[in-house]
PDB file of C-alpha atoms in Angstrom:
ATOM      1  CA  MET J   1      50.831  43.567  93.738  1.00 56.00           C
ATOM      2  CA  MET J   2      51.631  47.085  94.949  1.00 48.00           C
ATOM      3  CA  SER J   3      52.626  47.607  98.544  1.00 56.00           C
ATOM      4  CA  LYS J   4      50.074  49.667 100.434  1.00 59.00           C
ATOM      5  CA  LYS J   5      52.954  51.569 102.017  1.00 59.00           C
ATOM      6  CA  SER J   6      53.892  52.994  98.622  1.00 53.00           C
ATOM      7  CA  ASP J   7      50.824  55.231  98.661  1.00 56.00           C
ATOM      8  CA  ALA J   8      51.836  58.884  98.780  1.00 48.00           C
ATOM      9  CA  GLY J   9      50.109  61.876 100.321  1.00 57.00           C
ATOM     10  CA  ASP J  10      47.662  62.295 103.171  1.00 71.00           C
ATOM     11  CA  LYS J  11      44.068  61.308 102.526  1.00 80.00           C
ATOM     12  CA  GLN J  12      40.959  62.242 104.442  1.00 88.00           C
ATOM     13  CA  LEU J  13      40.248  59.556 107.007  1.00 92.00           C
ATOM     14  CA  TYR J  14      36.725  58.158 107.150  1.00 93.00           C
ATOM     15  CA  HIS J  15      35.502  57.159 110.615  1.00 93.00           C
ATOM     16  CA  GLU J  16      32.018  55.963 111.552  1.00 88.00           C
ATOM     17  CA  ARG J  17      31.044  56.162 115.198  1.00 90.00           C
ATOM     18  CA  GLN J  18      28.937  53.714 117.130  1.00 76.00           C
ATOM     19  CA  VAL J  19      25.165  53.347 117.098  1.00 72.00           C
ATOM     20  CA  LYS J  20      23.067  50.484 118.476  1.00 76.00           C
ATOM     21  CA  GLU J  21      24.854  47.143 117.912  1.00 72.00           C
ATOM     22  CA  LEU J  22      26.151  48.051 114.452  1.00 82.00           C
ATOM     23  CA  CYS J  23      29.871  47.752 115.208  1.00 85.00           C
ATOM     24  CA  ALA J  24      30.298  45.150 112.440  1.00 89.00           C
ATOM     25  CA  LEU J  25      28.832  47.589 109.912  1.00 89.00           C
ATOM     26  CA  HIS J  26      31.016  50.426 111.207  1.00 92.00           C
ATOM     27  CA  ALA J  27      34.123  48.213 111.179  1.00 94.00           C
ATOM     28  CA  LEU J  28      33.473  47.242 107.558  1.00 95.00           C
ATOM     29  CA  ASN J  29      32.914  50.816 106.383  1.00 94.00           C
ATOM     30  CA  ASN J  30      35.886  52.093 108.391  1.00 94.00           C
ATOM     31  CA  LEU J  31      38.041  49.330 106.941  1.00 95.00           C
ATOM     32  CA  MET J  32      36.912  50.125 103.386  1.00 93.00           C
ATOM     33  CA  GLN J  33      37.255  53.860 104.148  1.00 95.00           C
ATOM     34  CA  LYS J  34      33.967  54.577 102.439  1.00 89.00           C
ATOM     35  CA  LYS J  35      30.558  55.669 103.646  1.00 88.00           C
ATOM     36  CA  ASP J  36      27.949  53.117 102.666  1.00 86.00           C
ATOM     37  CA  ALA J  37      30.513  50.634 101.369  1.00 88.00           C
ATOM     38  CA  PHE J  38      27.954  48.511 103.174  1.00 88.00           C
ATOM     39  CA  THR J  39      24.556  49.431 104.584  1.00 87.00           C
ATOM     40  CA  LYS J  40      22.504  47.809 107.317  1.00 85.00           C
ATOM     41  CA  LYS J  41      20.240  46.434 104.585  1.00 86.00           C
ATOM     42  CA  ASP J  42      23.248  44.844 102.872  1.00 85.00           C
ATOM     43  CA  LEU J  43      24.189  43.002 106.060  1.00 86.00           C
ATOM     44  CA  ASP J  44      20.581  42.027 106.782  1.00 83.00           C
ATOM     45  CA  ASP J  45      20.326  40.612 103.253  1.00 85.00           C
ATOM     46  CA  ILE J  46      23.485  38.565 103.844  1.00 88.00           C
ATOM     47  CA  CYS J  47      21.946  37.202 107.070  1.00 74.00           C
ATOM     48  CA  LEU J  48      18.911  36.056 105.129  1.00 81.00           C
ATOM     49  CA  ARG J  49      21.039  34.419 102.446  1.00 87.00           C
ATOM     50  CA  LEU J  50      23.082  32.585 105.070  1.00 73.00           C
ATOM     51  CA  SER J  51      19.989  31.296 106.906  1.00 65.00           C
ATOM     52  CA  PRO J  52      16.953  31.725 104.634  1.00 63.00           C
ATOM     53  CA  ASP J  53      14.628  29.299 106.383  1.00 66.00           C
ATOM     54  CA  THR J  54      15.000  30.242 110.036  1.00 64.00           C
ATOM     55  CA  PHE J  55      12.424  32.227 112.011  1.00 52.00           C
ATOM     56  CA  ILE J  56      15.096  33.689 114.309  1.00 54.00           C
ATOM     57  CA  ASN J  57      18.187  34.463 112.275  1.00 50.00           C
ATOM     58  CA  PRO J  58      21.330  33.239 114.101  1.00 44.00           C
ATOM     59  CA  HIS J  59      23.614  35.789 112.426  1.00 43.00           C
ATOM     60  CA  ARG J  60      22.136  38.985 113.903  1.00 46.00           C
ATOM     61  CA  SER J  61      20.172  40.415 116.820  1.00 43.00           C
ATOM     62  CA  MET J  62      16.579  39.226 116.962  1.00 47.00           C
ATOM     63  CA  LEU J  63      15.645  42.845 117.786  1.00 48.00           C
ATOM     64  CA  GLY J  64      17.060  44.142 114.514  1.00 54.00           C
ATOM     65  CA  LEU J  65      19.719  46.244 116.271  1.00 55.00           C
ATOM     66  CA  GLY J  66      22.677  44.611 114.523  1.00 50.00           C
ATOM     67  CA  ASN J  67      25.063  42.345 116.475  1.00 67.00           C
ATOM     68  CA  TYR J  68      26.151  40.651 113.224  1.00 79.00           C
ATOM     69  CA  ASP J  69      28.414  37.625 113.559  1.00 82.00           C
ATOM     70  CA  VAL J  70      31.670  36.837 111.779  1.00 87.00           C
ATOM     71  CA  ASN J  71      29.936  34.896 109.006  1.00 87.00           C
ATOM     72  CA  VAL J  72      28.255  38.109 107.887  1.00 88.00           C
ATOM     73  CA  ILE J  73      31.550  40.020 107.949  1.00 91.00           C
ATOM     74  CA  MET J  74      33.296  37.323 105.928  1.00 90.00           C
ATOM     75  CA  ALA J  75      30.526  37.165 103.339  1.00 91.00           C
ATOM     76  CA  ALA J  76      30.424  40.964 103.035  1.00 92.00           C
ATOM     77  CA  LEU J  77      34.172  41.194 102.430  1.00 95.00           C
ATOM     78  CA  GLN J  78      34.005  38.412  99.854  1.00 91.00           C
ATOM     79  CA  GLU J  79      31.559  40.566  97.918  1.00 92.00           C
ATOM     80  CA  LYS J  80      34.344  43.171  97.690  1.00 93.00           C
ATOM     81  CA  GLY J  81      36.891  40.589  96.535  1.00 93.00           C
ATOM     82  CA  TYR J  82      38.643  40.033  99.877  1.00 96.00           C
ATOM     83  CA  GLU J  83      39.305  36.848 101.829  1.00 95.00           C
ATOM     84  CA  THR J  84      39.425  36.568 105.612  1.00 94.00           C
ATOM     85  CA  ILE J  85      41.589  34.457 107.910  1.00 93.00           C
ATOM     86  CA  TRP J  86      41.265  33.823 111.639  1.00 92.00           C
ATOM     87  CA  PHE J  87      44.737  34.310 113.104  1.00 94.00           C
ATOM     88  CA  ASP J  88      45.911  31.354 115.185  1.00 93.00           C
ATOM     89  CA  LYS J  89      46.733  32.869 118.587  1.00 89.00           C
ATOM     90  CA  ARG J  90      49.047  29.979 119.404  1.00 90.00           C
ATOM     91  CA  LYS J  91      51.493  31.649 117.025  1.00 92.00           C
ATOM     92  CA  LYS J  92      53.409  34.856 117.694  1.00 92.00           C
ATOM     93  CA  VAL J  93      52.193  37.927 115.853  1.00 94.00           C
ATOM     94  CA  ASN J  94      55.613  38.434 114.275  1.00 94.00           C
ATOM     95  CA  VAL J  95      54.768  35.670 111.802  1.00 96.00           C
ATOM     96  CA  LEU J  96      52.481  38.226 110.156  1.00 97.00           C
ATOM     97  CA  ILE J  97      53.612  40.269 107.160  1.00 97.00           C
ATOM     98  CA  PRO J  98      51.457  43.386 107.666  1.00 97.00           C
ATOM     99  CA  ASP J  99      52.445  44.869 104.302  1.00 96.00           C
ATOM    100  CA  LYS J 100      50.601  41.984 102.611  1.00 97.00           C
ATOM    101  CA  ILE J 101      47.466  42.420 104.729  1.00 98.00           C
ATOM    102  CA  MET J 102      44.803  44.906 103.636  1.00 97.00           C
ATOM    103  CA  GLY J 103      43.447  45.328 107.160  1.00 97.00           C
ATOM    104  CA  PHE J 104      42.737  43.759 110.525  1.00 98.00           C
ATOM    105  CA  ILE J 105      39.489  43.304 112.451  1.00 95.00           C
ATOM    106  CA  LEU J 106      39.754  42.733 116.203  1.00 91.00           C
ATOM    107  CA  ASN J 107      36.950  40.958 118.018  1.00 90.00           C
ATOM    108  CA  THR J 108      36.833  42.059 121.664  1.00 87.00           C
ATOM    109  CA  PRO J 109      34.470  41.566 124.642  1.00 77.00           C
ATOM    110  CA  THR J 110      32.329  44.576 125.471  1.00 70.00           C
ATOM    111  CA  ASP J 111      29.885  45.714 128.140  1.00 61.00           C
ATOM    112  CA  TYR J 112      26.650  47.511 127.344  1.00 59.00           C
ATOM    113  CA  LYS J 113      25.360  50.678 128.966  1.00 60.00           C
ATOM    114  CA  LEU J 114      22.082  52.541 129.058  1.00 62.00           C
ATOM    115  CA  GLY J 115      23.286  56.025 129.839  1.00 64.00           C
ATOM    116  CA  PHE J 116      25.709  55.517 132.739  1.00 65.00           C
ATOM    117  CA  VAL J 117      24.163  52.208 133.849  1.00 66.00           C
ATOM    118  CA  LYS J 118      26.046  49.038 132.901  1.00 59.00           C
ATOM    119  CA  LEU J 119      23.673  46.347 131.640  1.00 57.00           C
ATOM    120  CA  PRO J 120      24.137  42.620 132.387  1.00 52.00           C
ATOM    121  CA  ILE J 121      24.716  41.960 128.685  1.00 55.00           C
ATOM    122  CA  HIS J 122      28.017  40.716 127.304  1.00 56.00           C
ATOM    123  CA  ARG J 123      28.676  40.800 123.583  1.00 65.00           C
ATOM    124  CA  LYS J 124      31.644  41.077 121.229  1.00 81.00           C
ATOM    125  CA  HIS J 125      32.784  44.280 119.527  1.00 87.00           C
ATOM    126  CA  TRP J 126      34.398  44.559 116.070  1.00 90.00           C
ATOM    127  CA  ILE J 127      37.286  47.016 115.522  1.00 93.00           C
ATOM    128  CA  ALA J 128      38.922  47.854 112.174  1.00 96.00           C
ATOM    129  CA  ILE J 129      42.649  48.578 111.854  1.00 97.00           C
ATOM    130  CA  ARG J 130      44.491  49.499 108.668  1.00 96.00           C
ATOM    131  CA  TRP J 131      47.431  51.427 107.215  1.00 97.00           C
ATOM    132  CA  LEU J 132      46.419  55.016 106.416  1.00 95.00           C
ATOM    133  CA  ASN J 133      48.468  58.173 105.872  1.00 92.00           C
ATOM    134  CA  GLY J 134      51.772  56.563 106.748  1.00 94.00           C
ATOM    135  CA  LYS J 135      50.797  54.695 109.905  1.00 95.00           C
ATOM    136  CA  TYR J 136      48.510  51.982 111.227  1.00 98.00           C
ATOM    137  CA  MET J 137      45.268  53.438 112.553  1.00 97.00           C
ATOM    138  CA  ASN J 138      42.783  52.104 115.100  1.00 97.00           C
ATOM    139  CA  LEU J 139      39.363  52.938 113.609  1.00 95.00           C
ATOM    140  CA  ASP J 140      37.289  51.706 116.560  1.00 92.00           C
ATOM    141  CA  SER J 141      33.756  53.101 116.220  1.00 88.00           C
ATOM    142  CA  LYS J 142      33.679  53.702 119.985  1.00 89.00           C
ATOM    143  CA  LEU J 143      36.459  56.271 119.702  1.00 91.00           C
ATOM    144  CA  ASP J 144      35.729  59.945 119.082  1.00 90.00           C
ATOM    145  CA  ALA J 145      38.380  59.945 116.347  1.00 93.00           C
ATOM    146  CA  PRO J 146      40.862  57.473 114.814  1.00 93.00           C
ATOM    147  CA  CYS J 147      43.812  56.564 117.024  1.00 93.00           C
ATOM    148  CA  ALA J 148      47.351  56.289 115.635  1.00 95.00           C
ATOM    149  CA  ILE J 149      49.016  52.967 116.465  1.00 97.00           C
ATOM    150  CA  GLY J 150      52.194  53.708 114.519  1.00 96.00           C
ATOM    151  CA  ASP J 151      54.576  51.725 112.341  1.00 97.00           C
ATOM    152  CA  GLU J 152      54.714  47.980 111.707  1.00 97.00           C
ATOM    153  CA  ALA J 153      56.639  47.253 114.920  1.00 96.00           C
ATOM    154  CA  SER J 154      54.093  49.254 116.927  1.00 97.00           C
ATOM    155  CA  LEU J 155      51.244  47.400 115.225  1.00 98.00           C
ATOM    156  CA  LEU J 156      52.675  43.985 116.079  1.00 97.00           C
ATOM    157  CA  GLU J 157      53.300  45.064 119.669  1.00 96.00           C
ATOM    158  CA  TYR J 158      49.729  46.341 119.917  1.00 96.00           C
ATOM    159  CA  LEU J 159      48.203  43.192 118.403  1.00 96.00           C
ATOM    160  CA  GLY J 160      50.339  40.984 120.646  1.00 95.00           C
ATOM    161  CA  SER J 161      49.109  42.859 123.701  1.00 94.00           C
ATOM    162  CA  GLU J 162      45.479  42.631 122.611  1.00 94.00           C
ATOM    163  CA  LEU J 163      45.668  38.914 121.821  1.00 92.00           C
ATOM    164  CA  SER J 164      47.298  38.125 125.164  1.00 90.00           C
ATOM    165  CA  ASN J 165      43.736  38.446 126.464  1.00 80.00           C
ATOM    166  CA  GLY J 166      42.195  35.051 125.773  1.00 78.00           C
ATOM    167  CA  ASP J 167      38.799  36.561 124.971  1.00 85.00           C
ATOM    168  CA  LYS J 168      40.066  38.521 121.955  1.00 90.00           C
ATOM    169  CA  GLU J 169      40.414  37.273 118.388  1.00 91.00           C
ATOM    170  CA  LEU J 170      41.992  38.677 115.217  1.00 93.00           C
ATOM    171  CA  LEU J 171      40.626  38.485 111.692  1.00 92.00           C
ATOM    172  CA  LEU J 172      42.979  39.216 108.783  1.00 97.00           C
ATOM    173  CA  VAL J 173      41.597  40.757 105.590  1.00 97.00           C
ATOM    174  CA  VAL J 174      43.646  40.016 102.475  1.00 96.00           C
ATOM    175  CA  GLU J 175      43.448  39.993  98.692  1.00 96.00           C
ATOM    176  CA  LYS J 176      42.667  36.645  97.068  1.00 94.00           C
ATOM    177  CA  GLU J 177      46.198  36.204  95.685  1.00 95.00           C
ATOM    178  CA  VAL J 178      47.630  36.737  99.164  1.00 96.00           C
ATOM    179  CA  TYR J 179      45.158  34.234 100.609  1.00 95.00           C
ATOM    180  CA  ASP J 180      45.748  31.581  97.948  1.00 94.00           C
ATOM    181  CA  ASN J 181      49.533  31.712  98.371  1.00 93.00           C
ATOM    182  CA  SER J 182      49.705  32.384 102.128  1.00 93.00           C
ATOM    183  CA  LEU J 183      51.712  35.529 101.434  1.00 94.00           C
ATOM    184  CA  TRP J 184      50.422  37.129 104.633  1.00 97.00           C
ATOM    185  CA  ARG J 185      52.741  35.180 106.930  1.00 93.00           C
ATOM    186  CA  ARG J 186      56.327  34.058 107.388  1.00 89.00           C
ATOM    187  CA  ASP J 187      57.643  30.921 109.033  1.00 76.00           C
ATOM    188  CA  SER J 188      59.121  30.919 112.542  1.00 59.00           C
ATOM    189  CA  GLU J 189      62.577  31.741 111.186  1.00 44.00           C
ATOM    190  CA  GLY J 190      61.354  34.812 109.340  1.00 53.00           C
ATOM    191  CA  GLY J 191      60.919  33.339 105.873  1.00 56.00           C
ATOM    192  CA  GLU J 192      57.617  33.604 104.031  1.00 58.00           C
ATOM    193  CA  LYS J 193      55.265  30.670 104.386  1.00 55.00           C
ATOM    194  CA  LYS J 194      53.703  29.114 101.312  1.00 48.00           C
ATOM    195  CA  ASP J 195      51.296  26.528 102.689  1.00 45.00           C
ATOM    196  CA  ALA J 196      48.125  26.079 104.694  1.00 41.00           C
ATOM    197  CA  HIS J 197      46.023  28.821 106.240  1.00 42.00           C
ATOM    198  CA  THR J 198      45.536  29.063 109.986  1.00 41.00           C
ATOM    199  CA  SER J 199      42.460  28.823 112.138  1.00 39.00           C
ATOM    200  CA  ASN J 200      41.308  29.808 115.565  1.00 39.00           C
ATOM    201  CA  SER J 201      42.660  29.406 119.086  1.00 37.00           C
ATOM    202  CA  SER J 202      46.726  32.198 122.955  1.00 36.00           C
ATOM    203  CA  GLY J 203      49.808  34.130 123.044  1.00 38.00           C
ATOM    204  CA  SER J 204      51.821  37.191 123.046  1.00 37.00           C
ATOM    205  CA  SER J 205      53.725  40.166 124.286  1.00 37.00           C
ATOM    206  CA  PRO J 206      52.943  43.296 126.278  1.00 38.00           C
ATOM    207  CA  SER J 207      52.374  46.586 124.494  1.00 44.00           C
ATOM    208  CA  ASN J 208      52.989  50.222 125.290  1.00 45.00           C
ATOM    209  CA  SER J 209      50.747  51.374 122.449  1.00 52.00           C
ATOM    210  CA  SER J 210      48.630  54.357 123.383  1.00 56.00           C
ATOM    211  CA  CYS J 211      45.705  52.692 121.601  1.00 66.00           C
ATOM    212  CA  ALA J 212      45.649  49.752 124.007  1.00 52.00           C
ATOM    213  CA  GLY J 213      42.609  49.420 126.217  1.00 48.00           C
ATOM    214  CA  SER J 214      39.118  50.816 126.080  1.00 41.00           C
ATOM    215  CA  PRO J 215      38.002  54.218 124.758  1.00 40.00           C
ATOM    216  CA  GLY J 216      38.217  55.405 128.343  1.00 35.00           C
ATOM    217  CA  SER J 217      41.968  54.758 128.429  1.00 34.00           C
ATOM    218  CA  ASN J 218      44.667  57.358 127.895  1.00 32.00           C
ATOM    219  CA  ILE J 219      44.237  57.509 124.130  1.00 36.00           C
ATOM    220  CA  LEU J 220      46.646  59.319 121.849  1.00 39.00           C
ATOM    221  CA  LYS J 221      44.694  60.517 118.872  1.00 41.00           C
ATOM    222  CA  ASP J 222      46.355  60.838 115.477  1.00 42.00           C
ATOM    223  CA  LYS J 223      48.684  63.817 115.790  1.00 40.00           C
ATOM    224  CA  SER J 224      49.167  63.814 112.032  1.00 40.00           C
ATOM    225  CA  LEU J 225      45.600  65.013 111.599  1.00 44.00           C
ATOM    226  CA  ALA J 226      46.961  68.530 111.505  1.00 36.00           C
ATOM    227  CA  ASN J 227      48.178  67.581 108.025  1.00 39.00           C
ATOM    228  CA  GLY J 228      44.920  65.982 106.965  1.00 42.00           C
ATOM    229  CA  THR J 229      41.285  65.723 107.954  1.00 47.00           C
ATOM    230  CA  VAL J 230      38.931  63.170 109.372  1.00 54.00           C
ATOM    231  CA  ALA J 231      35.424  62.677 108.061  1.00 56.00           C
ATOM    232  CA  ILE J 232      33.550  61.497 111.148  1.00 52.00           C
ATOM    233  CA  THR J 233      30.084  60.084 110.656  1.00 51.00           C
ATOM    234  CA  ASP J 234      28.373  60.066 114.047  1.00 47.00           C
ATOM    235  CA  PHE J 235      25.336  57.773 114.005  1.00 45.00           C
ATOM    236  CA  ARG J 236      24.858  57.950 117.745  1.00 41.00           C
ATOM    237  CA  ALA J 237      21.769  59.267 119.476  1.00 33.00           C
ATOM    238  CA  GLN J 238      21.282  59.708 123.194  1.00 31.00           C
ATOM    239  CA  ASP J 239      18.379  57.305 123.371  1.00 33.00           C
ATOM    240  CA  HIS J 240      20.310  54.407 121.824  1.00 34.00           C
ATOM    241  CA  VAL J 241      21.854  51.588 123.800  1.00 34.00           C
ATOM    242  CA  SER J 242      25.589  51.974 123.226  1.00 36.00           C
ATOM    243  CA  SER J 243      27.774  48.949 122.543  1.00 42.00           C
TER     244      SER J 243
END
């Protein structure tokens, strides 16, 4: 299995921006770095397969705006040959071996706005993170452009800071071999772990990462973009409810 860090040369970054409640779709396409790796119809079809006999599908918005749940994300990634693991927040993030992990999907609380008016609606937002062009990149669809997190140490610091908020969760995306052999983590002493996978639950360390916080924070965009380009697909329209 080739290390992802052995990839050479800058590649064009693909970044979908937010529309409606389609952050799960954007996170998947941003993670796969491919337009239409998945479509809204693909995710709607997965919803129907997961719950074929329900009048109101529990895996998406009843209004058809998106708001897909984690079951849809997991099923979609399985179609591409990837497995997913909820990271156990009781453990420190330094048990992770990022080089063995294809990508990360953060699940964070979000507020909804209609124009400048905050709505009394609270949902969760999906954010893709992966190694691209020599650094870990935050591909949040709410950002105007990808945000550089940095090297492995910066990634772990950033994830630790994010997960210190009890409302946030982390989904790991790995190849099947990595999943089957638990190659994505090490034990508490730094050695690789070879047994059971983890599940859900709080922990971690503060971060100075410039990607921490909301899109309104002081965000450092990828300064390496002078050496490459970003393909930004902006699905937003002014009359949509942003998420």
